[in-house]
CSV table of C-alpha atoms in Angstrom, one decimal:
chain,number,residue,atom,x,y,z
O,1120,MET,CA,-15.9,-4.2,141.2
O,1121,LYS,CA,-18.8,-4.2,138.7
O,1122,ARG,CA,-18.2,-5.2,135.2
O,1123,GLN,CA,-20.5,-5.5,132.1
O,1124,LEU,CA,-20.7,-8.9,130.4
O,1125,THR,CA,-19.4,-8.9,126.8
O,1126,GLN,CA,-21.2,-9.4,123.6
O,1127,PRO,CA,-22.1,-11.2,121.3
O,1128,ILE,CA,-25.3,-12.2,122.9
O,1129,LEU,CA,-26.0,-16.0,122.9
O,1130,ARG,CA,-28.3,-17.0,120.1
O,1131,ARG,CA,-29.6,-20.0,121.8
O,1132,THR,CA,-31.4,-20.7,125.1
O,1133,LEU,CA,-30.2,-23.5,127.2
O,1134,GLY,CA,-32.3,-26.4,127.9
O,1135,ALA,CA,-32.7,-27.3,131.1
O,1136,VAL,CA,-33.6,-28.7,134.2
O,1137,VAL,CA,-33.7,-29.4,138.6
O,1138,ALA,CA,-35.3,-29.6,142.4
O,1139,ALA,CA,-34.7,-29.3,146.2
O,1140,ALA,CA,-32.3,-29.8,149.1
O,1141,PHE,CA,-32.2,-30.9,152.8
O,1142,ALA,CA,-32.9,-28.7,155.7
O,1143,VAL,CA,-30.4,-27.1,158.1
O,1144,LEU,CA,-31.1,-24.5,160.8
O,1145,ALA,CA,-30.0,-20.9,160.2
O,1146,SER,CA,-27.1,-19.6,162.4
O,1147,PRO,CA,-28.2,-17.1,165.0
O,1148,ALA,CA,-24.9,-15.4,164.8
O,1149,ALA,CA,-25.3,-14.9,161.0
O,1150,LEU,CA,-28.8,-13.7,161.4
O,1151,ALA,CA,-27.7,-11.1,163.9
O,1152,GLN,CA,-25.0,-9.7,161.6
O,1153,VAL,CA,-27.1,-9.2,158.4
O,1154,PRO,CA,-29.5,-6.3,158.1
O,1155,THR,CA,-33.0,-7.3,157.1
O,1156,ASP,CA,-34.6,-3.9,156.5
O,1157,LYS,CA,-34.1,-4.2,152.7
O,1158,PRO,CA,-36.1,-6.5,150.4
O,1159,ILE,CA,-34.2,-9.4,148.8
O,1160,ARG,CA,-34.4,-9.5,145.0
O,1161,ILE,CA,-34.0,-12.8,143.2
O,1162,VAL,CA,-32.9,-12.4,139.6
O,1163,ALA,CA,-34.2,-15.4,137.7
O,1164,ALA,CA,-32.1,-16.3,134.6
O,1165,GLY,CA,-34.9,-16.8,132.1
O,1166,PRO,CA,-38.3,-15.5,131.0
O,1167,ALA,CA,-41.4,-15.3,133.3
O,1168,GLY,CA,-43.1,-18.6,133.6
O,1169,ALA,CA,-40.1,-20.7,132.6
O,1170,THR,CA,-38.7,-23.4,134.9
O,1171,THR,CA,-36.0,-21.1,136.5
O,1172,ASP,CA,-38.6,-18.5,137.2
O,1173,ILE,CA,-41.0,-21.0,138.9
O,1174,VAL,CA,-38.1,-22.4,141.0
O,1175,ALA,CA,-37.2,-18.8,142.0
O,1176,ARG,CA,-40.7,-18.0,143.0
O,1177,LEU,CA,-41.0,-21.2,145.1
O,1178,LEU,CA,-37.8,-20.2,146.9
O,1179,ALA,CA,-39.0,-16.6,147.3
O,1180,ASP,CA,-42.2,-17.6,148.9
O,1181,GLY,CA,-40.4,-19.8,151.4
O,1182,LEU,CA,-37.6,-17.2,152.1
O,1183,GLN,CA,-40.2,-14.5,152.8
O,1184,LYS,CA,-41.6,-16.6,155.6
O,1185,GLU,CA,-38.4,-18.0,156.8
O,1186,LEU,CA,-36.5,-14.7,157.0
O,1187,ASN,CA,-39.6,-12.5,157.8
O,1188,GLN,CA,-38.4,-10.3,154.9
O,1189,THR,CA,-39.8,-9.1,151.6
O,1190,VAL,CA,-38.5,-11.2,148.7
O,1191,VAL,CA,-39.3,-10.4,145.1
O,1192,VAL,CA,-38.5,-12.2,141.8
O,1193,ASP,CA,-37.2,-10.4,138.8
O,1194,PRO,CA,-37.0,-12.6,135.7
O,1195,LYS,CA,-34.3,-11.6,133.2
O,1196,PRO,CA,-34.3,-13.5,130.0
O,1197,GLY,CA,-31.7,-13.4,127.3
O,1198,ALA,CA,-28.2,-14.6,126.3
O,1199,GLY,CA,-28.6,-18.0,128.1
O,1200,GLY,CA,-28.4,-16.3,131.5
O,1201,ALA,CA,-25.8,-13.7,130.7
O,1202,VAL,CA,-28.3,-10.8,131.0
O,1203,ALA,CA,-29.3,-12.0,134.5
O,1204,VAL,CA,-25.6,-12.4,135.6
O,1205,ASN,CA,-25.0,-8.8,134.4
O,1206,ASP,CA,-27.9,-7.6,136.5
O,1207,LEU,CA,-26.4,-9.4,139.6
O,1208,MET,CA,-23.0,-7.9,139.0
O,1209,GLN,CA,-24.3,-4.4,138.7
O,1210,ALA,CA,-26.4,-4.6,141.9
O,1211,PRO,CA,-24.9,-3.8,145.4
O,1212,HIS,CA,-22.9,-6.9,146.6
O,1213,ASP,CA,-24.5,-7.0,150.0
O,1214,GLY,CA,-26.6,-10.1,149.8
O,1215,HIS,CA,-29.9,-8.4,148.9
O,1216,THR,CA,-29.7,-9.3,145.2
O,1217,VAL,CA,-29.2,-13.0,144.4
O,1218,LEU,CA,-29.4,-15.1,141.3
O,1219,VAL,CA,-31.3,-18.4,140.5
O,1220,ALA,CA,-29.8,-20.0,137.4
O,1221,LEU,CA,-28.5,-23.2,135.9
O,1222,ASN,CA,-25.0,-24.6,136.5
O,1223,ALA,CA,-24.5,-24.2,132.7
O,1224,LEU,CA,-23.7,-20.6,133.3
O,1225,VAL,CA,-20.2,-21.8,134.4
O,1226,SER,CA,-19.9,-25.2,132.9
O,1227,GLU,CA,-21.1,-24.5,129.3
O,1228,ILE,CA,-21.5,-20.8,128.5
O,1229,PRO,CA,-17.8,-20.0,128.6
O,1230,HIS,CA,-17.3,-22.6,125.8
O,1231,ILE,CA,-20.0,-21.1,123.7
O,1232,VAL,CA,-19.5,-17.4,124.0
O,1233,LYS,CA,-16.2,-15.4,124.2
O,1234,LEU,CA,-15.9,-13.6,127.5
O,1235,ARG,CA,-13.3,-11.2,128.7
O,1236,PHE,CA,-13.2,-12.7,132.2
O,1237,ASP,CA,-13.7,-16.0,134.0
O,1238,MET,CA,-17.3,-16.6,134.7
O,1239,ALA,CA,-16.4,-19.0,137.5
O,1240,LYS,CA,-14.8,-16.1,139.4
O,1241,GLU,CA,-17.7,-13.7,139.0
O,1242,ILE,CA,-20.5,-15.8,140.5
O,1243,LYS,CA,-20.5,-18.3,143.4
O,1244,PRO,CA,-23.0,-21.1,144.0
O,1245,LEU,CA,-24.5,-21.1,147.5
O,1246,ALA,CA,-27.0,-24.0,147.2
O,1247,GLU,CA,-28.3,-26.6,144.8
O,1248,LEU,CA,-32.0,-25.9,144.6
O,1249,GLY,CA,-32.9,-28.8,142.3
O,1250,ARG,CA,-31.6,-31.1,139.6
O,1251,ALA,CA,-32.5,-32.9,136.4
O,1252,GLY,CA,-30.7,-35.0,133.8
O,1253,ILE,CA,-30.8,-35.5,130.1
O,1254,VAL,CA,-32.9,-38.1,128.4
O,1255,MET,CA,-32.2,-39.6,124.9
O,1256,VAL,CA,-35.5,-39.8,123.0
O,1257,GLY,CA,-36.6,-40.6,119.5
O,1258,HIS,CA,-39.5,-40.4,117.1
O,1259,PRO,CA,-41.9,-43.4,117.4
O,1260,SER,CA,-41.0,-44.3,113.8
O,1261,VAL,CA,-37.4,-45.1,114.7
O,1262,PRO,CA,-37.1,-48.9,114.5
O,1263,ALA,CA,-35.7,-49.2,118.0
O,1264,LYS,CA,-37.2,-49.5,121.5
O,1265,SER,CA,-34.0,-49.6,123.4
O,1266,LEU,CA,-30.6,-47.9,123.4
O,1267,GLY,CA,-29.0,-51.0,122.1
O,1268,GLU,CA,-31.4,-51.1,119.2
O,1269,VAL,CA,-30.8,-47.4,118.5
O,1270,ILE,CA,-27.0,-48.1,118.3
O,1271,SER,CA,-27.6,-51.0,115.9
O,1272,TYR,CA,-29.9,-48.9,113.8
O,1273,VAL,CA,-27.3,-46.1,113.5
O,1274,LYS,CA,-24.6,-48.6,112.6
O,1275,THR,CA,-26.6,-49.7,109.6
O,1276,SER,CA,-26.6,-46.1,108.2
O,1277,PRO,CA,-23.3,-44.4,109.3
O,1278,GLY,CA,-23.5,-40.6,109.0
O,1279,LYS,CA,-27.1,-40.7,107.9
O,1280,VAL,CA,-28.9,-40.7,111.3
O,1281,SER,CA,-29.1,-37.3,113.0
O,1282,TYR,CA,-29.8,-36.2,116.5
O,1283,ALA,CA,-31.0,-32.8,117.7
O,1284,SER,CA,-29.7,-30.7,120.6
O,1285,TYR,CA,-31.3,-27.6,122.2
O,1286,SER,CA,-28.1,-25.7,121.4
O,1287,ALA,CA,-24.7,-26.3,119.9
O,1288,GLY,CA,-22.0,-26.5,122.6
O,1289,THR,CA,-24.4,-27.5,125.4
O,1290,LEU,CA,-24.6,-30.8,127.2
O,1291,SER,CA,-27.4,-31.8,124.8
O,1292,HIS,CA,-24.8,-31.6,122.0
O,1293,VAL,CA,-21.9,-33.1,123.9
O,1294,MET,CA,-23.7,-36.2,125.0
O,1295,GLY,CA,-24.4,-37.2,121.4
O,1296,LEU,CA,-20.7,-36.8,120.6
O,1297,GLN,CA,-19.8,-38.9,123.7
O,1298,LEU,CA,-22.2,-41.7,122.6
O,1299,ASN,CA,-20.7,-41.6,119.1
O,1300,LYS,CA,-17.2,-42.3,120.6
O,1301,ALA,CA,-18.3,-44.8,123.2
O,1302,ALA,CA,-20.5,-46.9,121.0
O,1303,GLY,CA,-18.5,-46.5,117.8
O,1304,ILE,CA,-21.3,-44.9,115.8
O,1305,ASP,CA,-21.6,-41.8,113.7
O,1306,MET,CA,-24.7,-39.7,114.4
O,1307,SER,CA,-24.7,-36.3,112.8
O,1308,HIS,CA,-25.7,-33.3,115.0
O,1309,VAL,CA,-28.4,-30.7,114.3
O,1310,GLY,CA,-28.4,-27.7,116.7
O,1311,TYR,CA,-31.5,-25.7,117.5
O,1312,LYS,CA,-32.3,-22.4,119.3
O,1313,GLY,CA,-33.9,-24.0,122.3
O,1314,SER,CA,-35.7,-27.2,123.3
O,1315,THR,CA,-39.1,-26.4,121.9
O,1316,PRO,CA,-38.2,-26.1,118.2
O,1317,ALA,CA,-36.0,-29.2,118.5
O,1318,LEU,CA,-38.7,-31.3,120.1
O,1319,THR,CA,-41.1,-30.0,117.5
O,1320,ASP,CA,-38.9,-31.3,114.7
O,1321,VAL,CA,-38.4,-34.6,116.5
O,1322,MET,CA,-42.1,-35.1,117.0
O,1323,GLY,CA,-42.7,-34.2,113.4
O,1324,GLY,CA,-40.2,-36.8,112.2
O,1325,HIS,CA,-37.7,-34.4,110.7
O,1326,VAL,CA,-34.9,-35.4,113.1
O,1327,PRO,CA,-35.1,-39.0,114.5
O,1328,LEU,CA,-33.3,-38.6,117.8
O,1329,MET,CA,-32.6,-36.0,120.5
O,1330,PHE,CA,-30.9,-35.5,123.8
O,1331,ASP,CA,-33.2,-33.2,125.9
O,1332,GLY,CA,-33.7,-32.1,129.4
O,1333,ILE,CA,-36.0,-34.4,131.3
O,1334,PRO,CA,-38.5,-31.6,132.4
O,1335,THR,CA,-39.2,-30.5,128.9
O,1336,ALA,CA,-39.3,-34.1,127.4
O,1337,ILE,CA,-41.6,-35.7,130.0
O,1338,PRO,CA,-44.9,-34.3,128.7
O,1339,MET,CA,-44.1,-35.5,125.2
O,1340,ILE,CA,-43.0,-38.9,126.5
O,1341,LYS,CA,-46.2,-39.3,128.5
O,1342,ALA,CA,-48.3,-38.3,125.4
O,1343,GLY,CA,-46.5,-41.0,123.4
O,1344,LYS,CA,-45.1,-38.5,120.9
O,1345,ILE,CA,-41.5,-39.5,121.6
O,1346,VAL,CA,-39.8,-42.7,122.9
O,1347,PRO,CA,-37.3,-42.5,125.8
O,1348,TYR,CA,-34.1,-44.7,125.7
O,1349,ALA,CA,-31.9,-43.7,128.6
O,1350,VAL,CA,-31.3,-41.0,131.2
O,1351,SER,CA,-28.0,-39.4,132.2
O,1352,LEU,CA,-28.6,-39.5,136.0
O,1353,PRO,CA,-26.6,-41.6,138.4
O,1354,GLN,CA,-29.8,-43.6,139.2
O,1355,ARG,CA,-33.1,-44.0,137.4
O,1356,SER,CA,-35.4,-41.0,137.6
O,1357,PRO,CA,-38.5,-41.5,139.7
O,1358,LEU,CA,-40.2,-39.5,137.0
O,1359,LEU,CA,-39.2,-42.1,134.4
O,1360,PRO,CA,-38.8,-45.3,136.5
O,1361,ASN,CA,-38.9,-47.6,133.5
O,1362,VAL,CA,-36.1,-45.8,131.6
O,1363,PRO,CA,-32.6,-47.2,132.4
O,1364,THR,CA,-29.6,-45.0,133.0
O,1365,PHE,CA,-26.7,-44.8,130.4
O,1366,ALA,CA,-24.5,-46.3,133.1
O,1367,GLU,CA,-26.8,-49.3,133.5
O,1368,LEU,CA,-26.4,-49.9,129.8
O,1369,GLY,CA,-22.7,-49.8,129.8
O,1370,TYR,CA,-22.0,-46.1,129.1
O,1371,PRO,CA,-21.0,-44.5,132.4
O,1372,GLN,CA,-19.2,-41.7,130.6
O,1373,LEU,CA,-22.7,-40.3,129.7
O,1374,GLU,CA,-23.6,-39.8,133.3
O,1375,ALA,CA,-24.4,-36.1,133.8
O,1376,THR,CA,-26.7,-33.9,136.0
O,1377,GLY,CA,-27.8,-30.3,135.5
O,1378,TRP,CA,-28.9,-28.2,138.5
O,1379,GLN,CA,-30.6,-25.0,139.4
O,1380,GLY,CA,-28.6,-23.1,141.9
O,1381,LEU,CA,-28.7,-20.0,144.2
O,1382,TRP,CA,-25.8,-17.8,143.3
O,1383,VAL,CA,-24.2,-14.5,144.6
O,1384,THR,CA,-21.1,-12.6,143.8
O,1385,PRO,CA,-18.1,-14.0,145.8
O,1386,ASP,CA,-17.6,-10.7,147.7
O,1387,VAL,CA,-21.0,-10.8,149.4
O,1388,PRO,CA,-20.3,-10.8,153.2
O,1389,ALA,CA,-19.9,-14.3,154.6
O,1390,ALA,CA,-22.6,-13.8,157.1
O,1391,ALA,CA,-25.1,-12.9,154.4
O,1392,GLN,CA,-24.0,-15.9,152.3
O,1393,ASN,CA,-24.5,-18.3,155.2
O,1394,ARG,CA,-27.9,-16.8,156.1
O,1395,LEU,CA,-29.1,-17.2,152.5
O,1396,ARG,CA,-27.8,-20.7,152.0
O,1397,GLU,CA,-29.2,-22.1,155.3
O,1398,ALA,CA,-32.6,-20.5,154.8
O,1399,ALA,CA,-32.7,-21.7,151.1
O,1400,LEU,CA,-31.9,-25.3,152.1
O,1401,LYS,CA,-34.6,-25.3,154.7
O,1402,VAL,CA,-37.2,-23.9,152.3
O,1403,MET,CA,-36.4,-26.3,149.5
O,1404,ALA,CA,-36.6,-29.3,151.8
O,1405,GLN,CA,-40.3,-28.6,152.6
O,1406,PRO,CA,-42.5,-31.4,151.4
O,1407,ALA,CA,-44.9,-29.1,149.5
O,1408,THR,CA,-42.0,-27.4,147.7
O,1409,ARG,CA,-40.4,-30.8,146.7
O,1410,GLU,CA,-43.8,-32.0,145.4
O,1411,ARG,CA,-44.2,-28.9,143.3
O,1412,LEU,CA,-40.7,-29.4,141.8
O,1413,ARG,CA,-41.5,-33.0,140.9
O,1414,GLU,CA,-44.6,-31.7,139.1
O,1415,LEU,CA,-42.3,-29.6,137.0
O,1416,GLY,CA,-40.2,-32.7,136.1
O,1417,LEU,CA,-37.4,-31.8,138.6
O,1418,GLU,CA,-35.9,-33.9,141.4
O,1419,PRO,CA,-34.8,-32.8,144.8
O,1420,GLY,CA,-31.3,-31.3,144.9
O,1421,GLN,CA,-28.5,-32.4,147.2
O,1422,PRO,CA,-27.2,-30.4,150.2
O,1423,ARG,CA,-23.8,-30.0,148.7
O,1424,THR,CA,-21.5,-27.3,150.2
O,1425,PRO,CA,-20.5,-24.3,148.1
O,1426,ASP,CA,-17.0,-25.8,147.8
O,1427,GLU,CA,-18.4,-29.1,146.6
O,1428,LEU,CA,-20.6,-27.3,144.0
O,1429,VAL,CA,-17.5,-25.3,142.8
O,1430,LYS,CA,-15.6,-28.5,142.4
O,1431,SER,CA,-18.4,-30.1,140.4
O,1432,LEU,CA,-18.5,-27.0,138.1
O,1433,ARG,CA,-14.8,-27.4,137.4
O,1434,VAL,CA,-15.3,-31.1,136.5
O,1435,ASP,CA,-18.3,-30.3,134.2
O,1436,TYR,CA,-16.5,-27.4,132.6
O,1437,ASP,CA,-13.4,-29.5,131.8
O,1438,ARG,CA,-15.6,-32.4,130.5
O,1439,VAL,CA,-17.6,-30.3,128.1
O,1440,GLY,CA,-14.5,-28.4,127.0
O,1441,ALA,CA,-12.6,-31.6,126.2
O,1442,VAL,CA,-15.4,-33.0,124.1
O,1443,LEU,CA,-15.9,-29.7,122.2
O,1444,LYS,CA,-12.2,-29.4,121.6
O,1445,SER,CA,-12.1,-32.8,120.0
O,1446,ILE,CA,-14.4,-31.5,117.2
O,1447,ASP,CA,-12.7,-28.1,117.0
O,1448,PHE,CA,-15.8,-26.3,118.3
O,1449,LYS,CA,-15.2,-22.5,118.5
O,1450,PRO,CA,-17.1,-20.0,120.8
O,1451,GLU,CA,-19.0,-17.3,119.1
């Protein structure tokens, strides 16, 4: 059944982040059951040229060769991915229209926007294409070169040191709240409509601290315009090898990973789902694709099963929801 997404439209874009997976061979039985005379259309949840669009095009190029089938990318910006999801839901549910989007569609957006239905039941993840974490950064004028020094600095001025997020209600916001609780500090939150304006204000010294996606922060870190303190990944990022993880520094509750995924509606035939997943994993495991993703500030994804991805989405959804509930955050 096709249903329109509700309004109001999200006012903020989601930050973001994410990379490739390991190869498996496509099932001959699945290949035989799925028609290949129609082009595959990948709806990318974001504007042309953005990270999600680039990941979708890398996938499309590989799928076209792997499946010997025409594959096109159709970027759909707006509403933090809601416009793209609406497009997917309105297309035939036969496996010829798929979605590339962030896990935030399920783990964060339902907490930010009021929906008439359960987003987790409308779209299903087939494969993790890539991943990235959050990095805490600060303006060079902040008298701190480590997370411990940041915490000490904030404690000297409770309630007077602020941190930026790329959107209220997102992981970028939640992580600051979690650090407040874990470290016994009181940073105030300043929400923005996207990573770019937030980073601009941090680099300008208007807001001293920020939690941002690694891909968007890396160019500014390398240019010396912001200072990194810690990353949210389970291990140090190879893109920022000298930056410790929050877990290393004694804050395991701040471990979090965002990922770009390949999604379909759950009622797409199983044979088509299997064919798409297996081909996507094989494509994203190719060395050239993995290298290109790293250039974007993304890391290779993991070959988690759809069931494992769904389980992780539930965990992330509950985690974000619990933190937002503690500050009485209300969806728009």
